[in-house]
Amino acid sequence: GTPLIGVRMNSGVDCVSARNLHIFGTSGEGFYSAPVTNSCTFDGIRVVGALANQSRSEIAGGTEIHGSDHWISNIESGCGQTALSPNFDMSTPLFTCGTWIDSASDANVSKVSGEAADIGLYTTGSAATYSQCYPNFVFAHGWVDNSGNYTQMVNCKSFNNGRAAADTYDSFYRLSTGGAINVSEFCAYVPGGTNAMRYAINDQGVDSGSNAIRARYAGVRAVGTFTRT
């Protein structure tokens, strides 16, 4: 039968490495690291066809990494979807995602992608650094962020997303509950012949009055057809 989870790291695991994994066809998460894990290295993980059971009551990722102080790199993760999942609802929110990074603190994340899901990348937690990460070929928003303060995103992109409907989804969508983040050198790209997306950056967050904890964006580039500016 179809395995529930491909690889699971339980709470209490510290300072271990998971490298060069190829995981195919799971009804649940392909790779899962529980919340109380610390200082681990995750590198070279490929997940294909995770979350085959799409009727879910909570957010889930094809690759789902929780915990603190992790080094995360070279991950490509997807759910094999050909349309939005049956319970998709951004107002709840409830969705599947290619990759979910939930940094309790100070994660270093590079070259991570999410695809073939409702959402490509979902990022939560605080004080993480993301570089060269990209969601691609998903059906709703490319990247959904609900990070806390002092999260950095540098030289990332969002490619060919929002495939379920035109003028509905964004390359990067920050939830209203998100904290202050810094985004620099971000490229939102919609190739010709693909559904027009709504915004390159749609920030629903409410910043505090302090300049130190406001969301900041620099060097954002939109290429292709976006219906709102």
Short mmCIF file of C-alpha atoms in Angstrom, two decimals:
data_model
loop_
_atom_site.label_atom_id
_atom_site.label_comp_id
_atom_site.label_asym_id
_atom_site.label_seq_id
_atom_site.Cartn_x
_atom_site.Cartn_y
_atom_site.Cartn_z
CA GLY A 1 0.00 0.00 0.00
CA THR A 2 0.89 3.68 -0.05
CA PRO A 3 3.03 4.71 2.95
CA LEU A 4 1.63 7.37 5.27
CA ILE A 5 4.88 9.35 5.71
CA GLY A 6 8.10 8.70 3.82
CA VAL A 7 10.67 9.77 6.46
CA ARG A 8 9.78 11.14 9.91
CA MET A 9 12.12 12.67 12.50
CA ASN A 10 10.44 12.69 15.90
CA SER A 11 10.66 15.39 18.57
CA GLY A 12 13.80 15.27 20.67
CA VAL A 13 16.16 14.63 17.74
CA ASP A 14 19.15 17.00 17.75
CA CYS A 15 22.26 17.48 15.63
CA VAL A 16 21.65 14.82 12.98
CA SER A 17 21.85 14.93 9.17
CA ALA A 18 19.37 13.74 6.54
CA ARG A 19 20.96 13.84 3.07
CA ASN A 20 20.37 12.59 -0.45
CA LEU A 21 16.85 11.24 -0.01
CA HIS A 22 14.45 10.49 -2.87
CA ILE A 23 10.90 9.88 -1.65
CA PHE A 24 8.02 8.97 -3.96
CA GLY A 25 4.27 8.47 -3.51
CA THR A 26 3.11 8.97 0.09
CA SER A 27 -0.43 9.56 1.34
CA GLY A 28 0.95 12.01 3.93
CA GLU A 29 4.13 14.07 4.10
CA GLY A 30 7.11 12.78 2.14
CA PHE A 31 9.60 14.17 4.68
CA TYR A 32 8.60 15.39 8.14
CA SER A 33 10.69 16.89 10.96
CA ALA A 34 8.76 17.36 14.21
CA PRO A 35 8.64 20.70 16.09
CA VAL A 36 11.10 19.87 18.90
CA THR A 37 14.12 19.13 16.71
CA ASN A 38 17.28 21.23 16.84
CA SER A 39 20.45 21.99 14.88
CA CYS A 40 19.94 19.41 12.14
CA THR A 41 21.15 19.42 8.52
CA PHE A 42 18.69 18.59 5.74
CA ASP A 43 20.27 18.53 2.28
CA GLY A 44 19.52 16.98 -1.09
CA ILE A 45 15.93 15.88 -0.47
CA ARG A 46 13.56 15.23 -3.38
CA VAL A 47 9.90 14.46 -2.73
CA VAL A 48 7.48 13.55 -5.55
CA GLY A 49 3.77 12.75 -5.22
CA ALA A 50 3.35 13.42 -1.50
CA LEU A 51 0.00 14.14 0.20
CA ALA A 52 -1.83 11.78 -2.13
CA ASN A 53 -4.70 12.02 0.36
CA GLN A 54 -5.66 15.63 -0.37
CA SER A 55 -8.83 15.78 1.77
CA ARG A 56 -7.23 17.42 4.80
CA SER A 57 -8.42 19.45 7.78
CA GLU A 58 -5.12 21.25 8.42
CA ILE A 59 -2.21 22.70 6.47
CA ALA A 60 0.27 20.08 5.31
CA GLY A 61 3.44 20.07 3.21
CA GLY A 62 5.01 17.50 0.92
CA THR A 63 8.15 18.34 2.89
CA GLU A 64 7.45 19.75 6.34
CA ILE A 65 10.34 20.92 8.53
CA HIS A 66 9.76 22.31 12.02
CA GLY A 67 12.29 23.07 14.75
CA SER A 68 15.21 25.38 15.55
CA ASP A 69 18.62 26.23 14.13
CA HIS A 70 18.44 23.91 11.13
CA TRP A 71 20.54 24.10 7.96
CA ILE A 72 18.19 23.34 5.05
CA SER A 73 19.32 23.22 1.41
CA ASN A 74 18.73 21.69 -2.02
CA ILE A 75 15.16 20.51 -1.54
CA GLU A 76 12.62 19.98 -4.32
CA SER A 77 9.24 18.86 -3.08
CA GLY A 78 5.83 18.43 -4.69
CA CYS A 79 2.46 16.80 -4.22
CA GLY A 80 1.64 15.70 -7.76
CA GLN A 81 -1.58 17.71 -7.88
CA THR A 82 -3.27 18.59 -11.16
CA ALA A 83 -5.77 21.05 -9.60
CA LEU A 84 -6.55 22.71 -6.26
CA SER A 85 -7.09 20.31 -3.37
CA PRO A 86 -10.77 19.72 -2.47
CA ASN A 87 -10.67 21.60 0.87
CA PHE A 88 -8.55 24.55 -0.28
CA ASP A 89 -9.58 27.74 1.57
CA MET A 90 -7.33 30.78 2.06
CA SER A 91 -9.71 32.37 4.57
CA THR A 92 -9.13 29.59 7.14
CA PRO A 93 -6.36 29.12 5.89
CA LEU A 94 -6.28 25.52 4.72
CA PHE A 95 -4.09 24.27 1.89
CA THR A 96 -1.46 21.83 0.75
CA CYS A 97 2.04 23.13 0.02
CA GLY A 98 5.07 21.73 -1.70
CA THR A 99 7.38 22.71 1.16
CA TRP A 100 6.61 24.13 4.61
CA ILE A 101 9.48 25.59 6.61
CA ASP A 102 8.50 26.38 10.20
CA SER A 103 11.55 27.92 11.86
CA ALA A 104 11.28 28.21 15.63
CA SER A 105 14.43 30.35 15.30
CA ASP A 106 17.49 30.95 13.16
CA ALA A 107 17.09 28.49 10.30
CA ASN A 108 19.39 28.87 7.31
CA VAL A 109 17.46 27.90 4.15
CA SER A 110 18.79 27.88 0.59
CA LYS A 111 17.78 26.49 -2.81
CA VAL A 112 14.43 25.11 -1.65
CA SER A 113 11.44 24.81 -3.98
CA GLY A 114 7.84 23.66 -3.75
CA GLU A 115 5.62 22.60 -6.64
CA ALA A 116 2.53 20.71 -7.82
CA ALA A 117 0.42 21.75 -4.78
CA ASP A 118 -2.01 24.51 -3.78
CA ILE A 119 0.88 26.64 -2.47
CA GLY A 120 4.55 26.29 -3.41
CA LEU A 121 6.33 27.52 -0.28
CA TYR A 122 4.80 28.22 3.13
CA THR A 123 7.10 29.88 5.65
CA THR A 124 6.35 30.38 9.34
CA GLY A 125 8.30 30.92 12.55
CA SER A 126 10.86 33.68 13.02
CA ALA A 127 14.42 34.86 12.42
CA ALA A 128 15.12 32.55 9.47
CA THR A 129 17.19 33.43 6.41
CA TYR A 130 16.05 32.28 2.95
CA SER A 131 18.18 32.53 -0.20
CA GLN A 132 17.63 31.33 -3.77
CA CYS A 133 14.30 29.72 -2.86
CA TYR A 134 11.42 29.50 -5.31
CA PRO A 135 7.89 28.13 -5.65
CA ASN A 136 6.90 27.03 -9.13
CA PHE A 137 3.98 25.44 -11.00
CA VAL A 138 1.38 25.59 -8.23
CA PHE A 139 -2.32 26.34 -8.46
CA ALA A 140 -2.82 29.21 -6.01
CA HIS A 141 -0.32 31.67 -4.44
CA GLY A 142 3.30 30.88 -5.16
CA TRP A 143 4.73 31.74 -1.73
CA VAL A 144 2.64 32.28 1.42
CA ASP A 145 4.46 33.83 4.37
CA ASN A 146 3.38 33.96 8.00
CA SER A 147 6.82 34.52 9.51
CA GLY A 148 7.58 36.41 12.68
CA ASN A 149 9.96 39.34 12.98
CA TYR A 150 13.48 39.48 11.58
CA THR A 151 13.03 36.94 8.80
CA GLN A 152 15.24 37.63 5.75
CA MET A 153 14.54 36.60 2.14
CA VAL A 154 17.31 37.32 -0.37
CA ASN A 155 17.57 36.61 -4.10
CA CYS A 156 14.43 34.45 -4.30
CA LYS A 157 11.80 34.11 -7.02
CA SER A 158 8.30 32.87 -7.78
CA PHE A 159 7.77 31.22 -11.17
CA ASN A 160 4.64 30.28 -13.13
CA ASN A 161 2.13 29.95 -10.29
CA GLY A 162 -1.59 30.75 -9.84
CA ARG A 163 -2.51 28.17 -12.44
CA ALA A 164 -6.05 27.50 -11.17
CA ALA A 165 -7.50 30.90 -12.14
CA ALA A 166 -6.44 34.22 -13.62
CA ASP A 167 -6.40 37.47 -11.59
CA THR A 168 -6.86 35.57 -8.31
CA TYR A 169 -3.50 34.63 -6.82
CA ASP A 170 -0.19 36.33 -6.04
CA SER A 171 3.45 35.44 -6.51
CA PHE A 172 4.14 36.30 -2.84
CA TYR A 173 1.34 36.60 -0.29
CA ARG A 174 1.99 37.69 3.29
CA LEU A 175 -0.78 36.80 5.74
CA SER A 176 -2.23 39.47 8.00
CA THR A 177 -0.82 37.66 11.03
CA GLY A 178 2.76 37.83 9.72
CA GLY A 179 5.47 39.82 11.46
CA ALA A 180 8.09 42.13 9.99
CA ILE A 181 10.26 40.63 7.25
CA ASN A 182 12.97 41.89 4.92
CA VAL A 183 12.73 40.88 1.24
CA SER A 184 15.39 41.90 -1.28
CA GLU A 185 16.06 41.03 -4.93
CA PHE A 186 12.83 39.11 -5.47
CA CYS A 187 11.65 38.18 -8.98
CA ALA A 188 7.99 37.35 -9.70
CA TYR A 189 7.72 35.73 -13.14
CA VAL A 190 4.67 34.74 -15.19
CA PRO A 191 5.63 33.22 -18.56
CA GLY A 192 3.63 33.97 -21.69
CA GLY A 193 0.57 31.79 -22.15
CA THR A 194 0.09 31.31 -18.40
CA ASN A 195 -2.83 32.69 -16.37
CA ALA A 196 -2.25 36.33 -15.38
CA MET A 197 -1.49 36.65 -11.69
CA ARG A 198 -2.88 39.36 -9.41
CA TYR A 199 0.04 40.94 -7.49
CA ALA A 200 3.74 40.25 -7.50
CA ILE A 201 3.75 41.11 -3.76
CA ASN A 202 0.53 41.17 -1.73
CA ASP A 203 1.33 42.16 1.84
CA GLN A 204 -1.66 41.85 4.17
CA GLY A 205 0.43 42.27 7.32
CA VAL A 206 -0.01 45.07 9.83
CA ASP A 207 3.31 46.58 10.85
CA SER A 208 3.91 48.09 14.25
CA GLY A 209 4.85 51.75 14.52
CA SER A 210 8.54 51.01 15.01
CA ASN A 211 10.79 51.29 11.96
CA ALA A 212 12.81 48.38 13.35
CA ILE A 213 9.95 45.91 12.91
CA ARG A 214 8.28 46.97 9.68
CA ALA A 215 8.25 44.76 6.60
CA ARG A 216 10.64 46.03 3.96
CA TYR A 217 10.96 45.23 0.26
CA ALA A 218 13.81 46.21 -2.07
CA GLY A 219 14.67 45.22 -5.61
CA VAL A 220 11.34 43.51 -6.43
CA ARG A 221 10.92 42.75 -10.13
CA ALA A 222 7.70 41.60 -11.84
CA VAL A 223 8.04 39.95 -15.28
CA GLY A 224 4.96 38.92 -17.28
CA THR A 225 1.27 39.72 -16.80
CA PHE A 226 0.03 40.98 -13.45
CA THR A 227 -3.45 42.52 -13.21
CA ARG A 228 -2.86 44.73 -10.14
CA THR A 229 -0.09 47.11 -9.22
#
